[in-house]
Tab-separated table of C-alpha atoms in Angstrom:
chain	number	residue	atom	x	y	z
A	231	UNK	CA	5.367	2.483	3.095
A	232	UNK	CA	4.450	6.032	3.862
A	233	UNK	CA	1.035	6.575	2.160
A	234	UNK	CA	-2.180	8.206	2.489
A	235	UNK	CA	-6.682	8.260	2.783
A	236	UNK	CA	-9.413	10.638	3.901
A	237	UNK	CA	-10.540	13.292	1.696
A	238	UNK	CA	-8.159	16.280	1.119
A	239	UNK	CA	-9.577	19.719	1.587
A	240	UNK	CA	-9.207	22.981	-0.402
A	241	UNK	CA	-6.715	24.117	2.335
A	242	UNK	CA	-4.198	21.287	1.225
A	243	UNK	CA	-4.447	22.125	-2.484
A	244	UNK	CA	-3.228	24.921	-4.566
A	245	UNK	CA	-6.409	25.306	-6.424
A	246	UNK	CA	-9.243	23.331	-8.091
A	247	UNK	CA	-11.012	23.484	-11.298
A	248	UNK	CA	-14.133	21.930	-12.790
A	249	UNK	CA	-12.823	20.428	-15.950
A	250	UNK	CA	-9.963	18.213	-17.052
A	251	UNK	CA	-8.911	20.878	-19.513
A	252	UNK	CA	-7.776	23.314	-16.731
A	253	UNK	CA	-4.051	22.424	-16.708
A	254	UNK	CA	-2.218	24.836	-14.273
A	255	UNK	CA	0.981	22.689	-14.505
A	256	UNK	CA	1.817	21.321	-17.710
A	257	UNK	CA	3.138	17.486	-17.665
A	258	UNK	CA	6.456	18.574	-18.873
A	259	UNK	CA	6.897	20.617	-15.734
A	260	UNK	CA	5.906	17.569	-13.350
A	261	UNK	CA	9.176	15.498	-12.406
A	262	UNK	CA	9.186	12.386	-10.379
A	263	UNK	CA	11.532	10.208	-8.444
A	264	UNK	CA	11.011	6.895	-6.634
A	265	UNK	CA	10.017	7.271	-3.004
A	266	UNK	CA	13.049	7.416	-0.770
A	267	UNK	CA	11.378	6.656	2.397
A	268	UNK	CA	9.575	3.471	1.393
A	269	UNK	CA	10.248	0.775	3.860
A	270	UNK	CA	7.658	-2.013	2.957
A	271	UNK	CA	5.194	-2.963	0.132
A	272	UNK	CA	5.357	-4.798	-3.118
A	273	UNK	CA	5.341	-1.731	-5.500
A	274	UNK	CA	7.591	1.181	-5.983
A	275	UNK	CA	5.941	4.615	-5.047
A	276	UNK	CA	6.711	7.779	-6.779
A	277	UNK	CA	7.226	11.029	-5.313
A	278	UNK	CA	7.103	14.426	-6.995
A	279	UNK	CA	10.215	16.502	-6.841
A	280	UNK	CA	10.341	19.495	-4.540
A	281	UNK	CA	8.510	22.476	-6.175
A	282	UNK	CA	6.249	20.389	-8.269
A	283	UNK	CA	2.538	21.243	-8.670
A	284	UNK	CA	0.468	18.277	-10.002
A	285	UNK	CA	-2.898	18.098	-11.453
A	286	UNK	CA	-5.084	15.369	-9.672
A	287	UNK	CA	-8.265	13.993	-10.706
A	288	UNK	CA	-10.723	14.199	-7.669
A	289	UNK	CA	-12.531	11.341	-6.363
A	290	UNK	CA	-16.078	11.259	-8.099
A	291	UNK	CA	-18.073	11.775	-4.779
A	292	UNK	CA	-16.233	15.220	-4.092
A	293	UNK	CA	-18.275	17.027	-6.607
A	294	UNK	CA	-20.555	14.320	-8.056
A	295	UNK	CA	-19.040	14.331	-11.524
A	296	UNK	CA	-15.976	13.086	-13.093
A	297	UNK	CA	-13.434	15.137	-14.779
A	298	UNK	CA	-12.806	17.628	-11.959
A	299	UNK	CA	-9.246	18.259	-11.117
A	300	UNK	CA	-7.250	19.868	-8.394
A	301	UNK	CA	-3.683	21.340	-8.376
A	302	UNK	CA	-1.855	19.655	-5.322
A	303	UNK	CA	1.562	20.667	-4.043
A	304	UNK	CA	3.942	17.824	-4.697
A	305	UNK	CA	5.596	17.772	-1.370
A	306	UNK	CA	2.504	16.846	0.358
A	307	UNK	CA	1.818	13.725	-1.518
A	308	UNK	CA	3.059	10.385	-2.988
A	309	UNK	CA	1.670	8.297	-5.865
A	310	UNK	CA	1.028	4.608	-5.312
A	311	UNK	CA	0.267	2.310	-8.307
A	312	UNK	CA	-3.491	2.315	-8.793
A	313	UNK	CA	-5.772	-0.633	-7.269
A	314	UNK	CA	-9.513	-0.338	-8.022
A	315	UNK	CA	-10.432	-2.005	-4.873
A	316	UNK	CA	-8.119	0.262	-2.939
A	317	UNK	CA	-9.608	3.309	-4.539
A	318	UNK	CA	-13.056	2.050	-3.673
A	319	UNK	CA	-12.367	1.860	-0.055
A	320	UNK	CA	-10.917	5.246	0.105
A	321	UNK	CA	-14.169	6.664	-1.634
A	322	UNK	CA	-16.410	4.827	0.802
A	323	UNK	CA	-14.412	6.377	3.893
A	324	UNK	CA	-16.202	9.856	4.285
A	325	UNK	CA	-19.857	8.371	4.671
A	326	UNK	CA	-21.439	5.481	6.303
A	327	UNK	CA	-20.133	2.707	8.227
A	328	UNK	CA	-16.416	3.220	7.745
A	329	UNK	CA	-16.435	6.833	8.712
A	330	UNK	CA	-15.157	6.255	12.207
A	331	UNK	CA	-11.786	5.199	10.689
A	332	UNK	CA	-11.086	8.520	8.994
A	333	UNK	CA	-8.896	9.725	11.927
A	334	UNK	CA	-6.517	6.496	11.349
A	335	UNK	CA	-6.346	6.757	7.601
A	336	UNK	CA	-4.157	9.417	5.790
A	337	UNK	CA	-5.506	11.636	3.437
A	338	UNK	CA	-6.650	10.677	-0.176
A	339	UNK	CA	-6.441	13.428	-2.600
A	340	UNK	CA	-7.632	11.359	-5.864
A	341	UNK	CA	-5.825	9.907	-8.886
A	342	UNK	CA	-3.040	10.739	-11.239
A	343	UNK	CA	-2.189	9.488	-14.741
A	344	UNK	CA	1.523	9.554	-15.771
A	345	UNK	CA	2.278	8.873	-19.476
A	346	UNK	CA	4.886	6.530	-20.824
A	347	UNK	CA	7.453	9.244	-21.699
A	348	UNK	CA	7.193	10.511	-17.973
A	349	UNK	CA	7.623	6.852	-16.576
A	350	UNK	CA	10.602	6.369	-18.993
A	351	UNK	CA	12.064	9.710	-17.450
A	352	UNK	CA	11.393	8.081	-14.152
A	353	UNK	CA	13.089	4.807	-14.928
A	354	UNK	CA	15.970	6.212	-16.758
A	355	UNK	CA	16.755	9.539	-15.434
A	356	UNK	CA	15.189	9.580	-11.866
A	357	UNK	CA	18.593	8.758	-10.378
A	358	UNK	CA	20.166	11.976	-11.980
A	359	UNK	CA	17.324	14.050	-11.152
A	360	UNK	CA	17.194	12.882	-7.466
A	361	UNK	CA	20.965	13.530	-7.087
A	362	UNK	CA	20.454	16.992	-8.394
A	363	UNK	CA	18.033	17.718	-5.907
A	364	UNK	CA	19.685	15.934	-2.788
A	365	UNK	CA	17.153	12.920	-2.930
A	366	UNK	CA	18.672	9.602	-2.479
A	367	UNK	CA	17.507	6.693	-4.508
A	368	UNK	CA	15.759	3.647	-2.514
A	369	UNK	CA	18.350	0.815	-2.661
A	370	UNK	CA	17.143	-2.288	-4.531
A	371	UNK	CA	16.269	-5.393	-2.383
A	372	UNK	CA	17.867	-8.855	-2.797
A	373	UNK	CA	14.884	-10.031	-5.058
A	374	UNK	CA	14.509	-6.899	-6.937
A	375	UNK	CA	16.650	-7.337	-10.024
A	376	UNK	CA	17.564	-4.183	-12.157
A	377	UNK	CA	14.675	-4.802	-14.478
A	378	UNK	CA	11.990	-5.010	-12.318
A	379	UNK	CA	10.898	-1.465	-12.031
A	380	UNK	CA	11.174	-0.997	-15.774
A	381	UNK	CA	9.200	-4.110	-16.647
A	382	UNK	CA	6.332	-2.680	-14.338
A	383	UNK	CA	5.810	-0.087	-17.082
A	384	UNK	CA	6.721	-2.081	-20.273
A	385	UNK	CA	3.209	-2.498	-21.470
A	386	UNK	CA	1.434	0.636	-20.428
A	387	UNK	CA	1.320	3.808	-22.349
A	388	UNK	CA	-0.444	5.469	-19.441
A	389	UNK	CA	-0.250	4.330	-15.716
A	390	UNK	CA	-2.592	5.385	-13.079
A	391	UNK	CA	-1.825	6.299	-9.566
A	392	UNK	CA	-3.462	6.885	-6.273
A	393	UNK	CA	-2.287	10.154	-4.932
A	394	UNK	CA	-1.776	9.733	-1.207
A	395	UNK	CA	-0.645	11.939	1.770
A	396	UNK	CA	3.084	11.807	2.332
A	397	UNK	CA	3.044	11.521	6.190
A	398	UNK	CA	6.708	12.344	6.325
A	399	UNK	CA	6.427	15.286	3.796
A	400	UNK	CA	7.541	17.955	6.116
A	401	UNK	CA	9.768	16.067	8.391
A	402	UNK	CA	13.455	16.480	8.689
A	403	UNK	CA	14.195	12.981	9.910
A	404	UNK	CA	11.036	10.971	9.097
A	405	UNK	CA	10.964	7.711	11.084
A	406	UNK	CA	8.637	4.990	9.940
A	407	UNK	CA	7.648	1.471	11.336
A	408	UNK	CA	5.480	-0.630	8.894
A	409	UNK	CA	3.626	-3.441	10.691
A	410	UNK	CA	1.627	-6.046	8.793
A	411	UNK	CA	-1.389	-6.887	10.869
A	412	UNK	CA	-3.423	-9.937	10.998
A	413	UNK	CA	-2.602	-13.508	12.013
A	414	UNK	CA	-2.153	-14.225	8.111
A	415	UNK	CA	-2.475	-12.349	4.829
A	416	UNK	CA	-5.796	-13.141	3.180
A	417	UNK	CA	-7.524	-12.114	0.108
A	418	UNK	CA	-10.815	-12.839	-1.572
A	419	UNK	CA	-8.750	-13.939	-4.697
A	420	UNK	CA	-6.820	-16.551	-2.922
A	421	UNK	CA	-7.644	-20.059	-3.973
A	422	UNK	CA	-7.168	-23.037	-1.585
A	423	UNK	CA	-3.746	-23.588	-2.568
A	424	UNK	CA	-2.878	-20.126	-2.035
A	425	UNK	CA	-4.482	-19.919	1.377
A	426	UNK	CA	-2.452	-22.949	2.501
A	427	UNK	CA	0.651	-21.335	1.412
A	428	UNK	CA	-0.131	-18.082	3.074
A	429	UNK	CA	-0.877	-20.187	6.334
A	430	UNK	CA	2.636	-21.732	6.311
A	431	UNK	CA	4.247	-18.290	5.462
A	432	UNK	CA	2.566	-16.998	8.474
A	433	UNK	CA	3.794	-19.744	10.828
A	434	UNK	CA	7.236	-18.695	9.773
A	435	UNK	CA	7.029	-15.091	11.044
A	436	UNK	CA	5.274	-13.686	14.056
A	437	UNK	CA	2.006	-13.210	12.365
A	438	UNK	CA	0.520	-16.627	13.408
A	439	UNK	CA	1.666	-15.823	17.107
A	440	UNK	CA	1.240	-12.265	17.726
A	441	UNK	CA	-0.999	-11.113	14.959
A	442	UNK	CA	1.382	-8.812	13.561
A	443	UNK	CA	4.998	-8.706	11.975
A	444	UNK	CA	7.620	-6.073	10.915
A	445	UNK	CA	7.579	-5.263	7.340
A	446	UNK	CA	10.204	-2.540	7.542
A	447	UNK	CA	11.311	0.444	9.389
A	448	UNK	CA	13.494	3.593	9.133
A	449	UNK	CA	14.934	5.100	12.207
A	450	UNK	CA	17.842	7.334	13.360
A	451	UNK	CA	20.885	6.452	15.462
A	452	UNK	CA	20.850	9.166	18.280
A	453	UNK	CA	24.758	9.207	18.565
A	454	UNK	CA	25.690	9.485	14.854
A	455	UNK	CA	22.512	11.042	13.423
A	456	UNK	CA	22.738	8.477	10.749
A	457	UNK	CA	19.525	6.838	9.120
A	458	UNK	CA	19.124	3.096	9.701
A	459	UNK	CA	16.691	1.060	7.238
A	460	UNK	CA	15.573	-2.335	7.796
A	461	UNK	CA	13.527	-4.265	5.056
A	462	UNK	CA	10.822	-6.879	4.995
A	463	UNK	CA	13.484	-9.594	4.697
A	464	UNK	CA	15.030	-8.424	8.020
A	465	UNK	CA	11.514	-8.161	9.586
A	466	UNK	CA	10.497	-11.870	8.528
A	467	UNK	CA	13.629	-12.928	10.709
A	468	UNK	CA	12.327	-11.246	13.876
A	469	UNK	CA	10.819	-13.773	16.158
A	470	UNK	CA	8.637	-13.370	19.206
A	471	UNK	CA	11.638	-13.394	21.607
A	472	UNK	CA	13.424	-10.626	19.496
A	473	UNK	CA	10.187	-8.424	18.973
A	474	UNK	CA	10.697	-6.433	22.319
A	475	UNK	CA	14.438	-5.531	21.143
A	476	UNK	CA	13.380	-4.785	17.436
A	477	UNK	CA	10.681	-2.540	18.767
A	478	UNK	CA	13.128	-0.822	21.135
A	479	UNK	CA	15.468	0.071	18.019
A	480	UNK	CA	12.563	2.057	16.618
A	481	UNK	CA	11.106	3.837	19.703
A	482	UNK	CA	14.052	3.986	22.275
A	483	UNK	CA	17.368	3.631	20.388
A	484	UNK	CA	17.667	0.082	21.524
A	485	UNK	CA	16.878	0.624	25.207
A	486	UNK	CA	14.545	-1.956	26.454
A	487	UNK	CA	13.182	0.087	29.331
A	488	UNK	CA	11.786	1.174	31.767
A	489	UNK	CA	11.481	4.227	29.578
A	490	UNK	CA	11.200	7.872	30.737
A	491	UNK	CA	11.666	11.240	29.233
A	492	UNK	CA	10.896	11.719	25.343
A	493	UNK	CA	10.913	8.099	24.716
A	494	UNK	CA	8.373	7.237	27.285
A	495	UNK	CA	6.212	9.936	26.101
A	496	UNK	CA	6.339	8.775	22.501
A	497	UNK	CA	5.546	5.138	23.452
A	498	UNK	CA	2.666	6.290	25.654
A	499	UNK	CA	1.368	8.585	22.773
A	500	UNK	CA	1.328	5.396	20.259
A	501	UNK	CA	-0.256	3.217	22.957
A	502	UNK	CA	-2.943	5.947	23.539
A	503	UNK	CA	-3.784	5.828	19.580
A	504	UNK	CA	-3.778	2.110	19.600
A	505	UNK	CA	-6.306	1.979	22.299
A	506	UNK	CA	-8.509	4.503	20.122
A	507	UNK	CA	-8.126	2.416	17.229
A	508	UNK	CA	-9.115	-0.869	19.004
A	509	UNK	CA	-12.164	0.867	20.146
A	510	UNK	CA	-12.924	2.156	16.677
A	511	UNK	CA	-12.430	-1.459	15.182
A	512	UNK	CA	-14.813	-3.089	17.604
A	513	UNK	CA	-17.492	-0.592	16.145
A	514	UNK	CA	-17.087	-2.220	12.682
A	515	UNK	CA	-18.658	-5.681	12.702
A	516	UNK	CA	-18.222	-7.555	9.414
A	517	UNK	CA	-15.430	-5.458	8.196
A	518	UNK	CA	-12.081	-7.434	7.335
A	519	UNK	CA	-8.877	-5.691	6.789
A	520	UNK	CA	-7.208	-8.456	5.009
A	521	UNK	CA	-3.530	-7.538	3.999
A	522	UNK	CA	-3.830	-4.020	5.780
A	523	UNK	CA	-0.829	-2.638	7.714
A	524	UNK	CA	-0.193	-0.041	10.353
A	525	UNK	CA	2.184	2.833	9.801
A	526	UNK	CA	3.736	4.513	12.795
A	527	UNK	CA	5.565	7.854	12.088
A	528	UNK	CA	7.342	10.670	13.949
A	529	UNK	CA	9.828	13.377	13.110
A	530	UNK	CA	12.895	12.267	15.171
A	531	UNK	CA	14.654	15.758	14.480
A	532	UNK	CA	12.031	17.545	16.705
A	533	UNK	CA	12.933	15.212	19.693
A	534	UNK	CA	16.482	15.728	19.099
A	535	UNK	CA	16.050	19.633	19.114
A	536	UNK	CA	14.118	19.548	22.419
A	537	UNK	CA	10.704	20.470	20.804
A	538	UNK	CA	8.947	17.788	22.711
A	539	UNK	CA	5.475	19.085	22.341
A	540	UNK	CA	5.933	19.416	18.497
A	541	UNK	CA	7.522	16.031	18.522
A	542	UNK	CA	4.499	14.365	20.228
A	543	UNK	CA	2.128	16.431	17.691
A	544	UNK	CA	4.048	14.752	14.880
A	545	UNK	CA	3.394	11.122	16.172
A	546	UNK	CA	0.867	9.497	13.711
A	547	UNK	CA	-0.651	6.104	13.521
A	548	UNK	CA	-2.232	5.046	10.191
A	549	UNK	CA	-3.999	2.125	8.668
A	550	UNK	CA	-2.775	1.522	5.024
A	551	UNK	CA	-3.090	-0.810	2.228
A	552	UNK	CA	-6.724	-1.515	1.679
A	553	UNK	CA	-6.712	-3.411	-1.842
A	554	UNK	CA	-7.963	-6.678	-0.041
A	555	UNK	CA	-10.505	-5.206	2.142
A	556	UNK	CA	-13.764	-6.953	2.407
A	557	UNK	CA	-17.208	-6.607	4.082
A	558	UNK	CA	-18.117	-10.066	4.977
A	559	UNK	CA	-21.311	-9.042	6.906
A	560	UNK	CA	-22.169	-10.669	10.509
A	561	UNK	CA	-21.823	-9.325	13.781
A	562	UNK	CA	-18.094	-9.880	14.681
A	563	UNK	CA	-15.304	-7.602	14.408
A	564	UNK	CA	-12.085	-8.431	12.663
A	565	UNK	CA	-10.561	-10.597	15.631
A	566	UNK	CA	-7.244	-11.458	13.519
A	567	UNK	CA	-6.595	-7.732	13.194
A	568	UNK	CA	-7.633	-6.827	16.753
A	569	UNK	CA	-5.291	-9.603	18.034
A	570	UNK	CA	-2.312	-7.777	16.427
A	571	UNK	CA	-3.433	-4.485	17.757
A	572	UNK	CA	-3.648	-5.830	21.455
A	573	UNK	CA	-0.365	-7.589	21.305
A	574	UNK	CA	1.394	-4.460	19.969
A	575	UNK	CA	0.133	-2.664	22.912
A	576	UNK	CA	1.527	-5.213	25.415
A	577	UNK	CA	4.884	-5.058	23.980
A	578	UNK	CA	5.008	-1.288	24.076
A	579	UNK	CA	3.735	-1.485	27.710
A	580	UNK	CA	6.465	-3.818	28.374
A	581	UNK	CA	8.974	-1.364	26.998
A	582	UNK	CA	7.491	1.434	29.252
A	583	UNK	CA	7.637	-0.511	32.338
A	584	UNK	CA	10.602	-2.632	31.521
A	585	UNK	CA	9.419	-6.007	31.470
A	586	UNK	CA	9.042	-6.474	27.613
A	587	UNK	CA	12.230	-8.627	27.377
A	588	UNK	CA	11.062	-10.953	30.331
A	589	UNK	CA	9.853	-14.506	29.418
A	590	UNK	CA	6.627	-13.601	31.442
A	591	UNK	CA	5.506	-11.378	28.433
A	592	UNK	CA	4.129	-14.577	26.846
A	593	UNK	CA	1.667	-14.988	29.478
A	594	UNK	CA	0.200	-11.519	28.934
A	595	UNK	CA	-0.064	-11.983	25.106
A	596	UNK	CA	-3.428	-12.463	23.575
A	597	UNK	CA	-3.882	-15.803	22.055
A	598	UNK	CA	-4.493	-15.639	18.186
A	599	UNK	CA	-8.282	-16.477	17.413
A	600	UNK	CA	-9.305	-19.745	15.849
A	601	UNK	CA	-8.608	-19.291	12.295
A	602	UNK	CA	-11.732	-21.506	11.146
A	603	UNK	CA	-14.126	-18.476	11.178
A	604	UNK	CA	-12.024	-16.331	8.885
A	605	UNK	CA	-11.089	-19.282	6.649
A	606	UNK	CA	-14.841	-19.858	5.948
A	607	UNK	CA	-15.429	-16.028	5.381
A	608	UNK	CA	-12.521	-16.030	2.916
A	609	UNK	CA	-13.776	-19.023	1.215
A	610	UNK	CA	-17.161	-17.295	0.773
A	611	UNK	CA	-15.578	-14.231	-0.408
A	612	UNK	CA	-13.578	-16.380	-2.995
A	613	UNK	CA	-16.848	-17.878	-4.454
A	614	UNK	CA	-18.619	-14.549	-4.541
A	615	UNK	CA	-15.809	-13.033	-6.369
A	616	UNK	CA	-15.767	-16.112	-8.955
A	617	UNK	CA	-19.450	-15.575	-9.533
A	618	UNK	CA	-18.978	-12.070	-10.167
A	619	UNK	CA	-16.163	-12.725	-12.709
A	620	UNK	CA	-18.343	-15.235	-14.490
A	621	UNK	CA	-21.115	-12.933	-15.020
A	622	UNK	CA	-19.309	-10.585	-17.502
A	623	UNK	CA	-17.917	-13.571	-19.345
A	624	UNK	CA	-21.312	-15.029	-19.704
A	625	UNK	CA	-22.546	-11.893	-21.112
A	626	UNK	CA	-19.585	-11.521	-23.346
A	627	UNK	CA	-20.098	-15.033	-24.660
A	628	UNK	CA	-23.761	-14.195	-25.566
A	629	UNK	CA	-22.177	-11.020	-27.676
A	630	UNK	CA	-18.802	-11.697	-29.055
A	631	UNK	CA	-18.367	-8.035	-29.839
A	632	UNK	CA	-17.984	-7.425	-26.034
A	633	UNK	CA	-15.161	-9.778	-25.654
A	634	UNK	CA	-12.613	-8.323	-23.220
A	635	UNK	CA	-14.746	-5.143	-22.636
A	636	UNK	CA	-14.862	-5.861	-18.823
A	637	UNK	CA	-10.942	-6.583	-18.523
A	638	UNK	CA	-9.457	-3.991	-20.794
A	639	UNK	CA	-9.302	-0.444	-19.426
A	640	UNK	CA	-9.772	2.498	-21.635
A	641	UNK	CA	-6.326	3.771	-20.657
A	642	UNK	CA	-4.340	0.526	-20.878
A	643	UNK	CA	-5.883	-1.711	-23.830
A	644	UNK	CA	-3.356	-4.424	-23.122
A	645	UNK	CA	-4.364	-4.306	-19.466
A	646	UNK	CA	-5.785	-7.684	-19.215
A	647	UNK	CA	-2.451	-9.092	-20.564
A	648	UNK	CA	-0.495	-7.400	-17.838
A	649	UNK	CA	-2.888	-8.279	-15.171
A	650	UNK	CA	-2.706	-12.159	-16.474
A	651	UNK	CA	1.117	-11.951	-16.560
A	652	UNK	CA	1.228	-10.517	-13.080
A	653	UNK	CA	-0.235	-13.773	-11.732
A	654	UNK	CA	2.848	-15.583	-12.780
A	655	UNK	CA	5.547	-15.491	-10.008
A	656	UNK	CA	9.212	-14.523	-10.321
A	657	UNK	CA	11.175	-14.241	-13.474
A	658	UNK	CA	8.449	-16.015	-15.613
A	659	UNK	CA	6.020	-13.032	-15.069
A	660	UNK	CA	8.557	-10.567	-15.925
A	661	UNK	CA	9.651	-12.346	-18.956
A	662	UNK	CA	6.178	-12.688	-20.267
A	663	UNK	CA	5.649	-8.849	-19.715
A	664	UNK	CA	8.718	-8.056	-21.566
A	665	UNK	CA	7.747	-10.398	-24.309
A	666	UNK	CA	4.299	-9.083	-24.796
A	667	UNK	CA	5.543	-5.497	-24.883
A	668	UNK	CA	6.825	-6.189	-28.490
A	669	UNK	CA	3.617	-7.953	-29.680
A	670	UNK	CA	0.144	-6.966	-30.499
A	671	UNK	CA	-3.094	-9.006	-30.242
A	672	UNK	CA	-5.266	-9.547	-33.296
A	673	UNK	CA	-8.809	-10.517	-32.541
A	674	UNK	CA	-10.295	-13.546	-34.026
A	675	UNK	CA	-11.871	-12.938	-37.509
A	676	UNK	CA	-14.926	-15.156	-38.584
A	677	UNK	CA	-15.068	-16.403	-42.120
A	678	UNK	CA	-18.020	-16.214	-44.408
A	679	UNK	CA	-19.626	-19.098	-42.676
A	680	UNK	CA	-19.491	-17.033	-39.176
A	681	UNK	CA	-16.724	-19.736	-37.916
A	682	UNK	CA	-13.806	-17.997	-35.948
A	683	UNK	CA	-10.390	-18.815	-37.484
A	684	UNK	CA	-7.758	-20.295	-35.122
A	685	UNK	CA	-8.803	-20.920	-31.629
A	686	UNK	CA	-11.390	-18.214	-31.874
A	687	UNK	CA	-9.565	-16.008	-29.307
A	688	UNK	CA	-7.179	-14.092	-31.718
A	689	UNK	CA	-3.522	-14.370	-32.008
A	690	UNK	CA	-0.123	-12.664	-31.178
A	691	UNK	CA	1.796	-11.124	-33.980
A	692	UNK	CA	4.966	-9.180	-33.624
A	693	UNK	CA	4.646	-5.426	-33.767
A	694	UNK	CA	6.849	-2.752	-35.011
A	695	UNK	CA	8.900	-1.731	-31.855
A	696	UNK	CA	8.356	2.020	-32.950
A	697	UNK	CA	4.538	1.581	-32.581
A	698	UNK	CA	5.113	1.159	-28.774
A	699	UNK	CA	7.216	4.193	-28.064
């Protein structure tokens, strides 16, 4: 998915103000649709309609105090559902150890809150609004039943988003390739059972063997000019023997080399950027980019029109998706991520020189590193996360009045319920979200003897449906 993260500067915004009260554009004037160029990811991203100017809450470090806002041109940004860990990563970028990564991370503008009525307009009227503006709604995926998007918003009166750079905002024919990098997907929150599941899943794709797999791509047929979109389900079926052909579909209209002309220039530019990224990652010991992706972008229209220099300037290579980033310490770089970066370079060099489809390519590939080291790092990260979660629970146990204070956000009082429901997979989780939307939580009350009624955790009562409108 096209997304964004360094700091935006004043040149990229329409204007800034020092308080949350300076509203240059009213919420009623802000219009949104689902992002039409999203080719990967689990959550639907949102795009402001053309001409929209939206007020964005700046990151805390920008001016050192909260409440500062900036007006941003909607054509330059997309909105991604908020994740506190991902925001924390973006806020760490400008200073310190992660600063060398800034050329490889898109712009981060801040955060944006959409009210429930804006979300309802998005889910019920987005199609009509997008058709009126000539923007095509994204197609639903096979596992995305009609109520999935709506159920994402069912519990929340306010939903917060990360405001990120839209890499294809100014492109006539934006081409995107989304690659999940790493020998398997990891996260500190994964328990032993989940880790085993992710290892089996990686073995079923090219992740375990190559260190990367295709999550999705959008490209254009040069003969017809029509857009071609491939989703993550297609990418999961691409094996090692078909990787060269799949990459050629994106970079060279299916031609597997040797490449020359503008296609050769394109691949050489991407290889050059990959070399720089590899060198940068080696300077970041202890940093683990678990679950992160590489997004490759260019404007295909510039190549078709013969504007070679402008076309090559449009080529971008960005790291995205940092919700599971971890600093595990130590002296070693992220060898699982680097394995994917190196092998991607080998495939692209094979396209350039015409040997990518030969069986000999397997002798040139980098072998994946032994997983034991990162397995141990992941286990330590899991244990540290569990300890951090137990600490506020222990504090709340000492003072019952603080129960839930750490888990429910100020903008979403039922956030802890939503978070818990999201840990249940498939239809079960979605049904639970819908059922909870029509109920309210009543805290437990102590009797005169100080004993809490019921189980001591409160109860669920049916609410008046109008109270959730």
